[in-house]
C-alpha positions as a printed Julia matrix, in Angstrom:
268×3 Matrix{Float64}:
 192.34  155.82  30.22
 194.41  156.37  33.61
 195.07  153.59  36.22
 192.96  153.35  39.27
 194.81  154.46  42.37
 195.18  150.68  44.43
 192.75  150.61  47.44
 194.04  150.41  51.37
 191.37  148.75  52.22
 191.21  150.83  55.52
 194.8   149.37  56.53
 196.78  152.45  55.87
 196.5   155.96  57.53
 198.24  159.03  57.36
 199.42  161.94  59.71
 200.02  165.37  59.45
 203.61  166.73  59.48
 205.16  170.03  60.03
 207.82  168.65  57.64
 207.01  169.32  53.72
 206.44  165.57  52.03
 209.16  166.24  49.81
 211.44  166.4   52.51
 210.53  162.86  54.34
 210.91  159.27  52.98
 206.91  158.32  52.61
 206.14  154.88  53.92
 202.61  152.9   54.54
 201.71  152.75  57.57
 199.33  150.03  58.68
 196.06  151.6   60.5
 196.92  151.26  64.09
 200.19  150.91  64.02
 202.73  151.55  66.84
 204.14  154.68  66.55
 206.89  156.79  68.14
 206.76  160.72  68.22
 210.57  162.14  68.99
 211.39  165.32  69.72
 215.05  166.09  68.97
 217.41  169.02  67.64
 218.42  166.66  65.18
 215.81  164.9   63.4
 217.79  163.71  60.73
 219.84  161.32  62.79
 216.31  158.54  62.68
 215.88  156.48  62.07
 219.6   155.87  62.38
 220.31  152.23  63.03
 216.17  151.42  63.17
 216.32  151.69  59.55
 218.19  148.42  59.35
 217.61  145.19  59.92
 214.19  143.84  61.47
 213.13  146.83  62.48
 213.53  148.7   59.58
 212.13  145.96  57.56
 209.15  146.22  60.05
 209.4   150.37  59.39
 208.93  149.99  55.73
 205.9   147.33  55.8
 204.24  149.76  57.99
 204.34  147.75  61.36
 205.24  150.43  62.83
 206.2   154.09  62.52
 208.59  156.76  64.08
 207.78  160.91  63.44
 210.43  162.5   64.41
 210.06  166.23  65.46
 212.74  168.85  64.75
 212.5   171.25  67.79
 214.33  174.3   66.1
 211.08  174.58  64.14
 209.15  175.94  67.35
 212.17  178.3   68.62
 212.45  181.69  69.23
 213.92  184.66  67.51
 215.68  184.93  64.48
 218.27  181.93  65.17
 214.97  179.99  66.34
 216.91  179.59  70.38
 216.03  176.45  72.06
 217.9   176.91  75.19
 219.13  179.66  77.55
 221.38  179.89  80.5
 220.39  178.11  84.1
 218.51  180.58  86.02
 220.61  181.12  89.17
 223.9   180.68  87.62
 226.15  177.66  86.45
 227.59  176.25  83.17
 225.97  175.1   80.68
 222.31  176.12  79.17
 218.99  174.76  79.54
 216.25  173.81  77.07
 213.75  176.88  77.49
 210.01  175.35  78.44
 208.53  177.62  76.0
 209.89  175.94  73.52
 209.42  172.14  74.33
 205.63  173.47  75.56
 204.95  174.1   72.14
 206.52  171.11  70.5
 204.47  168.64  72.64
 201.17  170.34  72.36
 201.88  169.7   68.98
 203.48  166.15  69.04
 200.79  164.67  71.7
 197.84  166.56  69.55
 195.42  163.62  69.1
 197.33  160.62  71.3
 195.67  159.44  74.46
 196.09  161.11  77.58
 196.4   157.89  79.38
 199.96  157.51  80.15
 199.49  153.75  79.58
 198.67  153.71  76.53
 200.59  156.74  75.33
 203.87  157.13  77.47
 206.02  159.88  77.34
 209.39  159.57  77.95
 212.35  162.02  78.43
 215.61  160.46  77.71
 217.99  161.69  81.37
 220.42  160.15  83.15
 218.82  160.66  86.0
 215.95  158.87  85.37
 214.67  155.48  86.26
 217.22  152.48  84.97
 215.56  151.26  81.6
 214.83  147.43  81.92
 213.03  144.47  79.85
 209.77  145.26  81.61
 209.85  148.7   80.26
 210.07  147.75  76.75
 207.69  144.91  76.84
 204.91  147.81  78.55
 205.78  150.39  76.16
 205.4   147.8   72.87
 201.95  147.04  74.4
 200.7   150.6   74.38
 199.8   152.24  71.43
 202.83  154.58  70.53
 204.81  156.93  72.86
 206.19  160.25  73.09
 210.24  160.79  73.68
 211.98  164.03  74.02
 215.89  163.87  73.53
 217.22  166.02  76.37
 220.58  168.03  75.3
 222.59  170.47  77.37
 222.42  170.47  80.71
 218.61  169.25  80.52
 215.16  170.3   80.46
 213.41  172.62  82.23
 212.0   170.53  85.14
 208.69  172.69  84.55
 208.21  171.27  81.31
 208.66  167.6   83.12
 206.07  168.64  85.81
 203.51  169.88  83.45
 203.39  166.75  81.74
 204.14  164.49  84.01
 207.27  163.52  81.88
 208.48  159.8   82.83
 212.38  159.88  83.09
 213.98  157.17  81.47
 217.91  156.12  81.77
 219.76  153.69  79.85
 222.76  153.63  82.25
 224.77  155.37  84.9
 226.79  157.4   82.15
 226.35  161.16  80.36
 226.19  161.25  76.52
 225.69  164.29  74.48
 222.21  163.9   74.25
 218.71  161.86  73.93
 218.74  160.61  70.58
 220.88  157.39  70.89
 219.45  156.68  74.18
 216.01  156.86  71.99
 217.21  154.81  69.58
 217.83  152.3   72.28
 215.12  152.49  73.46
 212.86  152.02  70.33
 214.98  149.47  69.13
 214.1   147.29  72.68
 210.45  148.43  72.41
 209.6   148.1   68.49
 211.12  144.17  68.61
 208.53  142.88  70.77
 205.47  144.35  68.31
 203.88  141.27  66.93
 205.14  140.73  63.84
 208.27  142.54  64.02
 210.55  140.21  64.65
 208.64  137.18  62.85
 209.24  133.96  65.16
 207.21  135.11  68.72
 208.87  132.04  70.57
 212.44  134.37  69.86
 211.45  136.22  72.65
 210.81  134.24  75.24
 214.64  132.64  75.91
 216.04  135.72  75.89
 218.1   137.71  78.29
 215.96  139.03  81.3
 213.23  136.83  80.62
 212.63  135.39  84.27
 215.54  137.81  85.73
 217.99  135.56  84.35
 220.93  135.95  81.41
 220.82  134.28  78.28
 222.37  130.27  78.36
 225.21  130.15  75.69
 224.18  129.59  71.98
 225.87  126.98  69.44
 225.43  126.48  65.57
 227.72  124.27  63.18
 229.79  122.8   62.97
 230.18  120.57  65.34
 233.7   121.36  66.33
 235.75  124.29  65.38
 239.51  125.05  66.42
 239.22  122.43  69.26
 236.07  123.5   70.19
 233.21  120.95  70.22
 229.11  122.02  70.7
 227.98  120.44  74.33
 227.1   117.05  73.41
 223.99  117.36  75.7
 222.87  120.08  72.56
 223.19  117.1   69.95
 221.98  114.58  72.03
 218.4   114.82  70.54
 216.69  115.04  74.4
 214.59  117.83  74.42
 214.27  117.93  78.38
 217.85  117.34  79.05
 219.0   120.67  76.58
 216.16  122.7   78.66
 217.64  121.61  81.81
 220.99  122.15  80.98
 220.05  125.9   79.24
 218.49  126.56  82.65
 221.5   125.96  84.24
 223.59  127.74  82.02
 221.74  130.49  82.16
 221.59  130.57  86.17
 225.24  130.01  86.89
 225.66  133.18  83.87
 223.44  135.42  86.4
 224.78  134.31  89.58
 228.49  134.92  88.13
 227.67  137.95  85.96
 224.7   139.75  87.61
 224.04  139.3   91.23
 221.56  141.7   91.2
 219.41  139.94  88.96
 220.45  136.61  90.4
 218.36  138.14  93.33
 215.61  138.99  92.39
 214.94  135.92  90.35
 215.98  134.42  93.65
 213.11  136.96  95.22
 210.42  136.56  92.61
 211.2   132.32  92.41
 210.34  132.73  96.33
């Protein structure tokens, strides 16, 4: 008599992968689960810091999933070439659109074509600044598409084609995509329900409202001279929201004017 493999219940799914399963670290994945598709010369580098913590504990339940997408396997030639040199001259090479065409016909195979509820992101520092708002309208669609730009870029072609949202996480060149991704997933996967555990986390955060996060205090009481606010011990509910609040706006006035502005803006 053999055991009875355990039923799903319809709560798990699966997806194909160009990657043999002996090769990849098999985890459940609930049925509908947020999932991110990157493409990136170095796929073994995720999930990288996602693996740990929250996230990753959210990655192994199944809460969510990440595919990543090694882009040597759709070069060309013998040394499967993923880039070439900038046609009319300059340093540096380029990643060939041939390439990248073929990788996200296959990675957006089956995922809406509604950029709302699929985005699909390239990773450049020229892109748009990458902000709270971003990652709490990326964690309500239902996965997204990155591609991890290295060299001197991506062949604006390949952007046009499909309509490629450029994404920067600050005024500043690294070496390529794939920490900017993790970044960037790490922002996004937090706010999936679930993820994080405790909802009401979220919502005294940094950003929330345009405004920095008010200072935070635990025990004990006093340490090295230092005392906790007494207003924080006091045991008045509206007096420690009132003086958060205006903790939190003197931070942003001092810190950030830029966001102290737009609050100001958006409070107007």
């Amino acid at each position: 008599m053999t055991d009875k493999p355990a039923k799903s219940h319809g709560r798990l799914s699966q997806s194909a992968s160009l990657q043999p399963r002996e090769l990849m670290t098999d985890r459940p994945r609930l049925k509908g689960a947020w999932t991110a598709k990157v493409l990136t010369l170095f796929p073994e580098t995720f999930p990288g810091v996602l693996g740990a913590s929250l996230t990753g504990k959210a990655l192994k339940d199944g809460l969510w999933a990440l595919e990543p997408i090694g882009l040597r396997t759709f070069g060309t030639g013998k040394h499967r070439q993923v880039d070439d040199t900038p046609a009319g001259g300059g340093a540096g090479l380029v990643m060939k659109p041939d390439v990248m065409g073929r990788a996200l016909d296959m990675a957006l195979a089956g995922t809406p074509s509604d950029p709302v509820k699929w985005p699909r992101v390239y990773l450049s520092p020229r892109g748009k600044p990458f902000d709270q708002r971003d990652a709490e309208r990326f964690a309500q669609a239902e996965g997204m598409t990155l591609v991890c730009g290295r060299f001197e870029g991506l062949d604006q072609r390949v952007i046009d084609h499909y309509a490629l949202e450029e994404i920067s996480i600050g005024d500043y060149v690294l070496t390529g995509g794939e920490l900017a991704a993790q970044v960037l997933l790490d922002a996004t996967v937090r706010l999936i329900p679930g993820v994080l555990g405790n909802a009401e986390s979220t919502q005294e955060e940094s950003f929330q409202n345009d405004l920095l996060e008010h200072p935070q205090y635990t025990k004990p009481a006093e340490w090295r001279g230092h005392a906790i606010p007494p207003v924080l011990l006091s045991g008045d509910h509206g007096a420690v929201a009132q003086w958060r609040r205006e903790q939190a706006e003197a931070l942003t006035r001092a810190r950030r004017p830029d966001l102290w502005a737009k609050h100001q803006d958006n409070k107007g």
